[in-house]
């Protein structure tokens, strides 16, 4: 905690995320909201292009708060994602889908040189310009990138796109509370002021140096203690399918921050009760190297009761009249008891409801805990040198200029 606060630990030039909620100004939020409103006025679909930390935070919040079946189509806007894979069929289908839609592009890359989003941007920029002309396309494209470096910055300046800056001292996976996350979230019609207010509250709560009163420190200390006792895998659990992408965001945050120097808890996730019918067996009785952290939502936003049925063929009339969530909660408690009995330590992080404010709290809580946890593990939680290995090989295999030596070495290796 001290090293984070005083900036004396490894990677301390990437600690800008620590004070983002408190430091973000109302002018910055207003600029993001204004841009989002302008994009909504011109388009019905927004394609957010980015990979890793440049898309997972926005997707986590949007999927948690948007309608599961209509996204934000009811507010006249749908947000979809690209640039996080190189699937040719995905892009074929996306181009087909966008053909008759009024769409815009929010392209996000801190380095401005990442291959996956760059390919997606080439494809969709070409489509958009062919559909609406270069001038209108320029008004529907927003770029979020470095203040001065990288190909995306050069292109955005050249084409005159509206841009937002990713601060130098904030790494991709810690950037959801910068325009990287906030602009797409605002485009979806979600209240970013409430999101930041929740994060700000958690920043204040987690500022204390008292371990007992600091939830992020408690979580970080507990998971590290479990790791030392042989629990090598953490499973993040939800009982609300809308949290699926929140778990994906968390996996990147912890996986990239801690998995290095031959160390690190392996972060995995499950959606319950769905995955109780697929992974439940392993969790209950497989190798005892796991622990669980359940993200629990106390009250759903909507109320629904189990109907009564005259014939009662399924024998479920004992549930008639109960809220669907009561059944879900008993599944949650029953699972917790069973897993503890099965030797799976169980932690629980709970929020009263799923809304902007509490998601903001969860985001900051997990970020702060990740920083503390990485330092407890004695790694640099703010770099990701391992990500370069596949890129180097891919560039060599694709004969990228400058990779001639690597290319020769790989060809010789493949011939063996
Ligand atoms: O956390 C990180 O730094 C990474 O996951 C990056 O966000 C990801 O690799 C995308 O990089 P960029 O934004 O430079 O395109």
Tab-separated table of C-alpha atoms and ligand atoms in Angstrom:
chain	number	residue	atom	x	y	z
A	1	UNK	CA	0.000	0.000	0.000
A	2	UNK	CA	2.836	2.311	0.946
A	3	UNK	CA	4.770	1.680	-2.290
A	4	UNK	CA	1.652	2.438	-4.340
A	5	UNK	CA	0.900	5.599	-2.397
A	6	UNK	CA	4.453	6.891	-2.447
A	7	UNK	CA	5.224	5.706	-5.984
A	8	UNK	CA	8.300	3.802	-4.884
A	9	UNK	CA	7.424	0.337	-6.249
A	10	UNK	CA	8.125	-1.303	-9.621
A	11	UNK	CA	6.518	0.377	-12.637
A	12	UNK	CA	5.711	3.506	-10.636
A	13	UNK	CA	5.593	5.651	-13.777
A	14	UNK	CA	2.253	3.908	-14.518
A	15	UNK	CA	0.347	4.939	-11.405
A	16	UNK	CA	-1.850	7.600	-13.042
A	17	UNK	CA	-4.945	5.374	-12.647
A	18	UNK	CA	-4.752	5.611	-8.842
A	19	UNK	CA	-6.251	9.088	-8.709
A	20	UNK	CA	-8.267	9.180	-11.929
A	21	UNK	CA	-11.704	9.240	-10.241
A	22	UNK	CA	-10.804	12.190	-8.011
A	23	UNK	CA	-8.808	14.039	-10.646
A	24	UNK	CA	-11.138	13.810	-13.647
A	25	UNK	CA	-12.758	17.226	-14.113
A	26	UNK	CA	-16.368	18.071	-14.928
A	27	UNK	CA	-15.069	19.777	-18.118
A	28	UNK	CA	-13.454	16.506	-19.250
A	29	UNK	CA	-16.640	14.566	-18.544
A	30	UNK	CA	-18.715	17.213	-20.343
A	31	UNK	CA	-16.460	17.002	-23.435
A	32	UNK	CA	-16.874	13.215	-23.517
A	33	UNK	CA	-20.651	13.485	-23.094
A	34	UNK	CA	-20.903	16.155	-25.798
A	35	UNK	CA	-18.919	14.024	-28.264
A	36	UNK	CA	-21.045	10.991	-27.388
A	37	UNK	CA	-24.242	12.983	-28.034
A	38	UNK	CA	-22.900	14.184	-31.400
A	39	UNK	CA	-22.031	10.620	-32.423
A	40	UNK	CA	-25.482	9.418	-31.352
A	41	UNK	CA	-27.092	12.132	-33.449
A	42	UNK	CA	-25.209	11.005	-36.591
A	43	UNK	CA	-25.297	7.217	-36.155
A	44	UNK	CA	-27.365	4.252	-34.970
A	45	UNK	CA	-24.475	1.829	-34.461
A	46	UNK	CA	-21.098	2.615	-32.920
A	47	UNK	CA	-18.259	0.201	-33.592
A	48	UNK	CA	-15.670	0.346	-30.832
A	49	UNK	CA	-12.336	-0.862	-32.205
A	50	UNK	CA	-9.715	-1.924	-29.659
A	51	UNK	CA	-8.131	-4.938	-27.982
A	52	UNK	CA	-7.215	-5.874	-24.386
A	53	UNK	CA	-7.353	-2.853	-22.124
A	54	UNK	CA	-8.541	-0.763	-25.057
A	55	UNK	CA	-11.953	-2.472	-25.144
A	56	UNK	CA	-12.626	-4.776	-22.204
A	57	UNK	CA	-13.520	-2.061	-19.682
A	58	UNK	CA	-16.067	-0.419	-21.973
A	59	UNK	CA	-17.527	-3.788	-22.914
A	60	UNK	CA	-17.739	-4.857	-19.264
A	61	UNK	CA	-19.761	-1.781	-18.287
A	62	UNK	CA	-21.938	-1.681	-21.401
A	63	UNK	CA	-22.860	-5.374	-21.223
A	64	UNK	CA	-23.554	-5.140	-17.481
A	65	UNK	CA	-25.956	-2.231	-17.904
A	66	UNK	CA	-27.383	-2.627	-21.397
A	67	UNK	CA	-30.444	-4.710	-22.222
A	68	UNK	CA	-29.228	-8.284	-22.828
A	69	UNK	CA	-31.168	-8.594	-26.084
A	70	UNK	CA	-31.394	-5.083	-27.509
A	71	UNK	CA	-28.169	-3.466	-26.268
A	72	UNK	CA	-29.015	0.247	-26.319
A	73	UNK	CA	-31.161	0.058	-29.447
A	74	UNK	CA	-34.048	1.403	-27.344
A	75	UNK	CA	-32.140	4.668	-26.911
A	76	UNK	CA	-31.492	4.697	-30.646
A	77	UNK	CA	-27.947	3.385	-30.305
A	78	UNK	CA	-26.198	0.030	-30.479
A	79	UNK	CA	-22.577	-0.387	-29.455
A	80	UNK	CA	-20.615	-3.288	-30.913
A	81	UNK	CA	-16.964	-4.302	-30.757
A	82	UNK	CA	-14.248	-5.065	-33.303
A	83	UNK	CA	-10.471	-5.090	-33.489
A	84	UNK	CA	-10.187	-7.672	-30.696
A	85	UNK	CA	-9.670	-10.616	-33.050
A	86	UNK	CA	-8.443	-11.393	-36.569
A	87	UNK	CA	-11.365	-13.605	-37.577
A	88	UNK	CA	-12.032	-13.195	-41.274
A	89	UNK	CA	-15.605	-14.501	-40.972
A	90	UNK	CA	-16.235	-12.093	-38.071
A	91	UNK	CA	-15.266	-9.160	-40.277
A	92	UNK	CA	-17.171	-10.482	-43.288
A	93	UNK	CA	-20.321	-10.692	-41.162
A	94	UNK	CA	-19.669	-7.346	-39.495
A	95	UNK	CA	-19.263	-5.586	-42.849
A	96	UNK	CA	-22.458	-7.255	-44.056
A	97	UNK	CA	-24.283	-6.139	-40.886
A	98	UNK	CA	-23.018	-2.548	-41.178
A	99	UNK	CA	-23.766	-2.222	-44.892
A	100	UNK	CA	-27.239	-0.784	-44.329
A	101	UNK	CA	-26.626	0.890	-40.978
A	102	UNK	CA	-25.713	4.456	-40.106
A	103	UNK	CA	-22.552	3.678	-38.228
A	104	UNK	CA	-19.584	5.409	-36.654
A	105	UNK	CA	-16.209	4.261	-35.372
A	106	UNK	CA	-14.454	4.805	-32.070
A	107	UNK	CA	-10.912	3.545	-32.638
A	108	UNK	CA	-8.807	3.039	-29.521
A	109	UNK	CA	-5.130	2.147	-29.280
A	110	UNK	CA	-2.670	3.561	-26.796
A	111	UNK	CA	0.380	2.531	-28.796
A	112	UNK	CA	-1.422	3.251	-32.053
A	113	UNK	CA	0.410	0.332	-33.642
A	114	UNK	CA	-1.464	-2.801	-32.522
A	115	UNK	CA	-2.183	-5.091	-35.483
A	116	UNK	CA	-5.693	-6.343	-34.616
A	117	UNK	CA	-7.383	-2.935	-34.236
A	118	UNK	CA	-5.350	-1.493	-37.123
A	119	UNK	CA	-6.675	-4.156	-39.531
A	120	UNK	CA	-10.256	-3.648	-38.296
A	121	UNK	CA	-9.905	0.119	-38.708
A	122	UNK	CA	-8.629	-0.227	-42.281
A	123	UNK	CA	-11.611	-2.420	-43.182
A	124	UNK	CA	-14.299	-0.297	-41.510
A	125	UNK	CA	-12.855	3.086	-42.467
A	126	UNK	CA	-12.891	1.982	-46.095
A	127	UNK	CA	-16.513	0.829	-45.754
A	128	UNK	CA	-17.618	4.024	-44.004
A	129	UNK	CA	-15.909	6.340	-46.487
A	130	UNK	CA	-17.432	4.409	-49.404
A	131	UNK	CA	-20.874	4.649	-47.802
A	132	UNK	CA	-21.025	8.277	-46.634
A	133	UNK	CA	-17.989	9.996	-48.185
A	134	UNK	CA	-14.731	11.057	-46.594
A	135	UNK	CA	-16.051	14.265	-45.039
A	136	UNK	CA	-19.012	12.722	-43.210
A	137	UNK	CA	-16.870	9.696	-42.248
A	138	UNK	CA	-14.408	12.092	-40.627
A	139	UNK	CA	-17.217	13.406	-38.417
A	140	UNK	CA	-18.246	9.896	-37.362
A	141	UNK	CA	-14.765	8.717	-36.407
A	142	UNK	CA	-13.214	9.407	-33.022
A	143	UNK	CA	-9.694	8.265	-32.158
A	144	UNK	CA	-8.427	7.655	-28.622
A	145	UNK	CA	-4.661	7.318	-28.494
A	146	UNK	CA	-1.364	8.725	-27.278
A	147	UNK	CA	-0.964	12.524	-27.170
A	148	UNK	CA	1.841	12.565	-29.721
A	149	UNK	CA	3.180	9.101	-30.688
A	150	UNK	CA	2.005	6.224	-32.883
A	151	UNK	CA	0.437	5.651	-36.283
A	152	UNK	CA	-3.101	6.300	-35.045
A	153	UNK	CA	-2.129	9.739	-33.736
A	154	UNK	CA	-0.513	10.625	-37.082
A	155	UNK	CA	-3.545	9.414	-39.031
A	156	UNK	CA	-6.066	11.128	-36.743
A	157	UNK	CA	-4.229	14.460	-36.988
A	158	UNK	CA	-3.924	14.123	-40.754
A	159	UNK	CA	-7.637	13.319	-41.216
A	160	UNK	CA	-8.804	15.840	-38.607
A	161	UNK	CA	-10.656	13.330	-36.423
A	162	UNK	CA	-11.851	14.301	-32.983
A	163	UNK	CA	-9.365	12.744	-30.566
A	164	UNK	CA	-9.019	11.988	-26.888
A	165	UNK	CA	-5.742	11.259	-25.139
A	166	UNK	CA	-4.797	8.200	-23.076
A	167	UNK	CA	-2.523	9.584	-20.356
A	168	UNK	CA	1.103	8.363	-20.512
A	169	UNK	CA	0.990	7.161	-16.914
A	170	UNK	CA	-2.092	4.939	-17.326
A	171	UNK	CA	-1.633	1.448	-18.814
A	172	UNK	CA	-4.280	-0.089	-21.088
A	173	UNK	CA	-5.860	-2.433	-18.543
A	174	UNK	CA	-6.154	0.384	-15.976
A	175	UNK	CA	-7.684	2.832	-18.463
A	176	UNK	CA	-11.445	2.249	-18.201
A	177	UNK	CA	-11.918	5.509	-16.260
A	178	UNK	CA	-10.194	7.540	-19.023
A	179	UNK	CA	-11.858	8.318	-22.394
A	180	UNK	CA	-10.876	4.752	-23.434
A	181	UNK	CA	-13.785	3.420	-21.406
A	182	UNK	CA	-15.815	6.535	-20.773
A	183	UNK	CA	-16.489	7.574	-24.385
A	184	UNK	CA	-17.943	4.231	-25.591
A	185	UNK	CA	-19.868	3.928	-22.323
A	186	UNK	CA	-21.302	7.435	-22.781
A	187	UNK	CA	-22.176	6.676	-26.422
A	188	UNK	CA	-24.243	3.747	-25.123
A	189	UNK	CA	-26.230	6.274	-23.068
A	190	UNK	CA	-24.810	5.150	-19.720
A	191	UNK	CA	-24.298	7.742	-16.975
A	192	UNK	CA	-20.505	8.194	-16.786
A	193	UNK	CA	-20.777	10.765	-14.007
A	194	UNK	CA	-22.322	8.127	-11.728
A	195	UNK	CA	-19.687	5.599	-12.779
A	196	UNK	CA	-16.916	8.019	-11.834
A	197	UNK	CA	-18.751	8.990	-8.611
A	198	UNK	CA	-18.774	5.316	-7.558
A	199	UNK	CA	-15.086	4.930	-8.366
A	200	UNK	CA	-14.327	8.124	-6.453
A	201	UNK	CA	-16.113	6.797	-3.372
A	202	UNK	CA	-14.063	3.586	-3.560
A	203	UNK	CA	-10.846	5.599	-4.076
A	204	UNK	CA	-11.623	7.352	-0.773
A	205	UNK	CA	-12.525	4.106	1.036
A	206	UNK	CA	-9.360	2.355	-0.190
A	207	UNK	CA	-7.073	5.248	0.733
A	208	UNK	CA	-6.729	4.118	4.345
A	209	UNK	CA	-3.561	2.305	5.390
A	210	UNK	CA	-5.493	0.274	7.946
A	211	UNK	CA	-5.681	-3.246	6.530
A	212	UNK	CA	-8.901	-4.047	8.388
A	213	UNK	CA	-10.705	-1.051	6.911
A	214	UNK	CA	-9.350	-1.235	3.383
A	215	UNK	CA	-11.386	-3.717	1.291
A	216	UNK	CA	-8.876	-3.730	-1.599
A	217	UNK	CA	-5.976	-4.501	0.741
A	218	UNK	CA	-7.981	-7.232	2.484
A	219	UNK	CA	-8.823	-8.909	-0.810
A	220	UNK	CA	-5.230	-8.602	-2.077
A	221	UNK	CA	-3.768	-9.963	1.171
A	222	UNK	CA	-6.223	-12.882	1.351
A	223	UNK	CA	-5.671	-14.032	-2.251
A	224	UNK	CA	-1.895	-13.832	-1.802
A	225	UNK	CA	-2.085	-15.862	1.395
A	226	UNK	CA	-4.171	-18.456	-0.446
A	227	UNK	CA	-1.620	-18.508	-3.288
A	228	UNK	CA	1.176	-19.154	-0.809
A	229	UNK	CA	-0.802	-22.057	0.646
A	230	UNK	CA	-0.972	-23.735	-2.787
A	231	UNK	CA	-4.143	-22.256	-4.286
A	232	UNK	CA	-2.826	-21.335	-7.733
A	233	UNK	CA	-6.104	-20.591	-9.531
A	234	UNK	CA	-8.689	-17.955	-8.686
A	235	UNK	CA	-12.148	-18.338	-10.166
A	236	UNK	CA	-14.216	-15.165	-10.348
A	237	UNK	CA	-17.859	-16.148	-10.116
A	238	UNK	CA	-21.075	-14.355	-11.009
A	239	UNK	CA	-24.711	-15.363	-10.729
A	240	UNK	CA	-25.764	-12.606	-13.143
A	241	UNK	CA	-24.973	-13.286	-16.815
A	242	UNK	CA	-24.744	-9.536	-17.405
A	243	UNK	CA	-21.436	-9.648	-15.511
A	244	UNK	CA	-19.799	-11.995	-18.028
A	245	UNK	CA	-17.626	-9.276	-19.580
A	246	UNK	CA	-16.829	-7.777	-16.210
A	247	UNK	CA	-15.126	-11.096	-15.492
A	248	UNK	CA	-13.265	-10.865	-18.823
A	249	UNK	CA	-12.052	-7.383	-17.874
A	250	UNK	CA	-10.941	-8.693	-14.455
A	251	UNK	CA	-9.087	-11.629	-16.047
A	252	UNK	CA	-7.022	-9.303	-18.203
A	253	UNK	CA	-6.379	-6.951	-15.297
A	254	UNK	CA	-5.026	-9.698	-13.036
A	255	UNK	CA	-3.551	-11.973	-15.708
A	256	UNK	CA	-1.408	-9.313	-17.361
A	257	UNK	CA	-0.508	-7.655	-14.088
A	258	UNK	CA	0.561	-10.720	-12.110
A	259	UNK	CA	1.488	-13.502	-14.518
A	260	UNK	CA	5.235	-12.960	-14.877
A	261	UNK	CA	8.628	-13.969	-13.486
A	262	UNK	CA	7.304	-17.549	-13.187
A	263	UNK	CA	4.670	-16.400	-10.680
A	264	UNK	CA	1.027	-15.394	-10.482
A	265	UNK	CA	-2.420	-16.686	-9.607
A	266	UNK	CA	-4.145	-17.921	-12.788
A	267	UNK	CA	-7.331	-15.840	-13.140
A	268	UNK	CA	-10.343	-17.666	-14.534
A	269	UNK	CA	-14.085	-17.104	-14.426
A	270	UNK	CA	-17.446	-18.808	-14.554
A	271	UNK	CA	-21.032	-17.681	-15.054
A	272	UNK	CA	-23.286	-19.502	-12.578
A	273	UNK	CA	-25.651	-21.182	-12.515
A	274	UNK	CA	-24.915	-21.819	-16.236
A	275	UNK	CA	-21.426	-23.221	-15.640
A	276	UNK	CA	-22.471	-25.278	-12.607
A	277	UNK	CA	-23.686	-27.639	-15.322
A	278	UNK	CA	-20.316	-27.691	-17.087
A	279	UNK	CA	-17.494	-26.699	-14.708
A	280	UNK	CA	-19.349	-27.421	-11.458
A	281	UNK	CA	-18.049	-31.002	-11.240
A	282	UNK	CA	-14.404	-29.908	-11.573
A	283	UNK	CA	-14.808	-27.149	-9.026
A	284	UNK	CA	-16.508	-29.460	-6.516
A	285	UNK	CA	-14.144	-32.419	-6.782
A	286	UNK	CA	-11.170	-31.666	-9.046
A	287	UNK	CA	-7.602	-30.832	-7.961
A	288	UNK	CA	-7.734	-28.652	-4.841
A	289	UNK	CA	-5.659	-25.779	-6.180
A	290	UNK	CA	-8.526	-23.331	-6.608
A	291	UNK	CA	-10.326	-20.638	-4.672
A	292	UNK	CA	-13.371	-18.614	-5.620
A	293	UNK	CA	-14.324	-14.960	-5.425
A	294	UNK	CA	-18.033	-14.394	-5.958
A	295	UNK	CA	-19.261	-11.038	-7.249
A	296	UNK	CA	-22.776	-10.927	-5.899
A	297	UNK	CA	-25.612	-8.518	-6.723
A	298	UNK	CA	-28.043	-8.203	-3.813
A	299	UNK	CA	-31.155	-7.031	-5.699
A	300	UNK	CA	-31.912	-7.258	-9.414
A	301	UNK	CA	-33.275	-4.233	-11.252
A	302	UNK	CA	-36.475	-6.035	-12.286
A	303	UNK	CA	-38.933	-8.267	-10.465
A	304	UNK	CA	-40.286	-11.546	-11.826
A	305	UNK	CA	-42.147	-14.372	-10.043
A	306	UNK	CA	-42.238	-18.092	-10.791
A	307	UNK	CA	-45.736	-18.864	-12.131
A	308	UNK	CA	-47.980	-21.515	-10.618
A	309	UNK	CA	-49.023	-24.392	-12.875
A	310	UNK	CA	-52.199	-26.398	-12.363
A	311	UNK	CA	-50.738	-29.711	-13.524
A	312	UNK	CA	-47.402	-29.212	-11.744
A	313	UNK	CA	-45.767	-31.846	-13.951
A	314	UNK	CA	-42.292	-30.463	-13.213
A	315	UNK	CA	-43.062	-30.509	-9.459
A	316	UNK	CA	-42.047	-26.889	-9.115
A	317	UNK	CA	-45.207	-25.485	-7.552
A	318	UNK	CA	-43.315	-25.202	-4.266
A	319	UNK	CA	-41.556	-22.266	-5.983
A	320	UNK	CA	-44.733	-20.643	-7.294
A	321	UNK	CA	-44.963	-16.987	-6.341
A	322	UNK	CA	-41.312	-16.753	-5.322
A	323	UNK	CA	-39.073	-14.262	-7.073
A	324	UNK	CA	-36.776	-15.810	-9.687
A	325	UNK	CA	-33.960	-14.076	-7.825
A	326	UNK	CA	-34.821	-15.933	-4.617
A	327	UNK	CA	-34.138	-19.187	-6.457
A	328	UNK	CA	-30.907	-17.679	-7.809
A	329	UNK	CA	-29.845	-16.575	-4.329
A	330	UNK	CA	-30.448	-20.037	-2.888
A	331	UNK	CA	-28.406	-21.473	-5.771
A	332	UNK	CA	-25.672	-19.001	-4.789
A	333	UNK	CA	-25.757	-19.906	-1.093
A	334	UNK	CA	-26.077	-23.618	-1.803
A	335	UNK	CA	-23.084	-23.465	-4.143
A	336	UNK	CA	-20.998	-21.544	-1.636
A	337	UNK	CA	-21.710	-24.123	1.109
A	338	UNK	CA	-21.020	-27.040	-1.251
A	339	UNK	CA	-17.765	-25.565	-2.526
A	340	UNK	CA	-16.517	-24.737	0.968
A	341	UNK	CA	-17.360	-28.335	1.972
A	342	UNK	CA	-15.430	-29.458	-1.114
A	343	UNK	CA	-12.293	-27.580	-0.004
A	344	UNK	CA	-12.666	-24.446	-2.119
A	345	UNK	CA	-12.044	-21.251	-0.117
A	346	UNK	CA	-14.702	-18.715	-0.957
A	347	UNK	CA	-14.636	-14.919	-0.874
A	348	UNK	CA	-17.618	-12.695	-1.594
A	349	UNK	CA	-17.729	-9.166	-2.987
A	350	UNK	CA	-21.243	-7.841	-2.947
A	351	UNK	CA	-23.005	-4.758	-4.375
A	352	UNK	CA	-26.593	-3.694	-3.578
A	353	UNK	CA	-27.620	-3.349	-7.261
A	354	UNK	CA	-26.056	-3.420	-10.691
A	355	UNK	CA	-25.846	0.218	-11.716
A	356	UNK	CA	-23.262	2.797	-12.786
A	357	UNK	CA	-22.363	3.820	-9.249
A	358	UNK	CA	-21.640	0.339	-7.935
A	359	UNK	CA	-19.856	-0.755	-11.109
A	360	UNK	CA	-17.606	2.275	-10.640
A	361	UNK	CA	-16.916	1.057	-7.101
A	362	UNK	CA	-16.146	-2.473	-8.295
A	363	UNK	CA	-13.779	-1.206	-10.998
A	364	UNK	CA	-11.706	0.874	-8.627
A	365	UNK	CA	-11.781	-1.820	-5.922
A	366	UNK	CA	-10.369	-4.475	-8.260
A	367	UNK	CA	-7.800	-2.084	-9.772
A	368	UNK	CA	-6.484	-0.988	-6.397
A	369	UNK	CA	-6.396	-4.568	-5.127
A	370	UNK	CA	-4.509	-5.588	-8.273
A	371	UNK	CA	-1.799	-2.985	-7.674
A	372	UNK	CA	-1.409	-4.081	-4.036
A	373	UNK	CA	-1.507	-7.756	-4.949
A	374	UNK	CA	1.177	-7.373	-7.638
A	375	UNK	CA	3.486	-5.710	-5.132
A	376	UNK	CA	2.807	-8.465	-2.556
A	377	UNK	CA	3.865	-10.917	-5.252
A	378	UNK	CA	6.967	-8.794	-5.895
A	379	UNK	CA	6.333	-8.364	-9.631
A	380	UNK	CA	5.886	-5.205	-11.692
A	381	UNK	CA	2.076	-5.166	-12.092
A	382	UNK	CA	2.174	-2.441	-14.735
A	383	UNK	CA	4.128	-4.008	-17.599
A	384	UNK	CA	3.350	-6.895	-19.956
A	385	UNK	CA	6.627	-7.939	-21.622
A	386	UNK	CA	5.290	-11.440	-22.347
A	387	UNK	CA	2.695	-10.105	-24.790
A	388	UNK	CA	5.469	-9.242	-27.276
A	389	UNK	CA	6.548	-12.881	-27.866
A	390	UNK	CA	3.675	-13.854	-30.167
A	391	UNK	CA	3.813	-10.513	-31.967
A	392	UNK	CA	7.497	-10.962	-32.830
A	393	UNK	CA	6.851	-14.415	-34.301
A	394	UNK	CA	3.738	-13.269	-36.168
A	395	UNK	CA	5.580	-10.321	-37.745
A	396	UNK	CA	8.492	-12.581	-38.707
A	397	UNK	CA	6.113	-15.128	-40.263
A	398	UNK	CA	4.370	-12.338	-42.187
A	399	UNK	CA	7.723	-10.928	-43.402
A	400	UNK	CA	7.298	-7.526	-41.765
A	401	UNK	CA	10.217	-5.278	-42.779
A	402	UNK	CA	12.767	-5.186	-39.969
A	403	UNK	CA	12.077	-8.796	-38.899
A	404	UNK	CA	14.322	-10.527	-41.483
A	405	UNK	CA	16.596	-12.207	-38.904
A	406	UNK	CA	13.689	-13.510	-36.828
A	407	UNK	CA	12.017	-14.708	-40.008
A	408	UNK	CA	15.084	-16.751	-41.030
A	409	UNK	CA	15.377	-18.258	-37.556
A	410	UNK	CA	11.697	-19.239	-37.512
A	411	UNK	CA	11.823	-20.790	-40.990
A	412	UNK	CA	14.850	-22.863	-39.947
A	413	UNK	CA	13.005	-23.954	-36.779
A	414	UNK	CA	9.889	-24.953	-38.703
A	415	UNK	CA	11.929	-27.022	-41.181
A	416	UNK	CA	13.311	-29.226	-38.379
B	1	LIG	O1	-3.121	-3.572	-20.736
B	1	LIG	C1	-2.495	-3.372	-21.757
B	1	LIG	O2	-1.612	-2.503	-21.805
B	1	LIG	C2	-2.790	-4.144	-23.028
B	1	LIG	O3	-3.779	-5.083	-22.845
B	1	LIG	C3	-3.238	-3.202	-24.129
B	1	LIG	O4	-4.375	-2.519	-23.689
B	1	LIG	C4	-3.546	-3.943	-25.427
B	1	LIG	O5	-2.459	-4.729	-25.812
B	1	LIG	C5	-3.887	-2.959	-26.539
B	1	LIG	O6	-2.841	-2.079	-26.754
B	1	LIG	P1	-3.047	-0.710	-27.524
B	1	LIG	O7	-4.035	0.091	-26.790
B	1	LIG	O8	-1.692	-0.088	-27.533
B	1	LIG	O9	-3.524	-1.046	-28.916
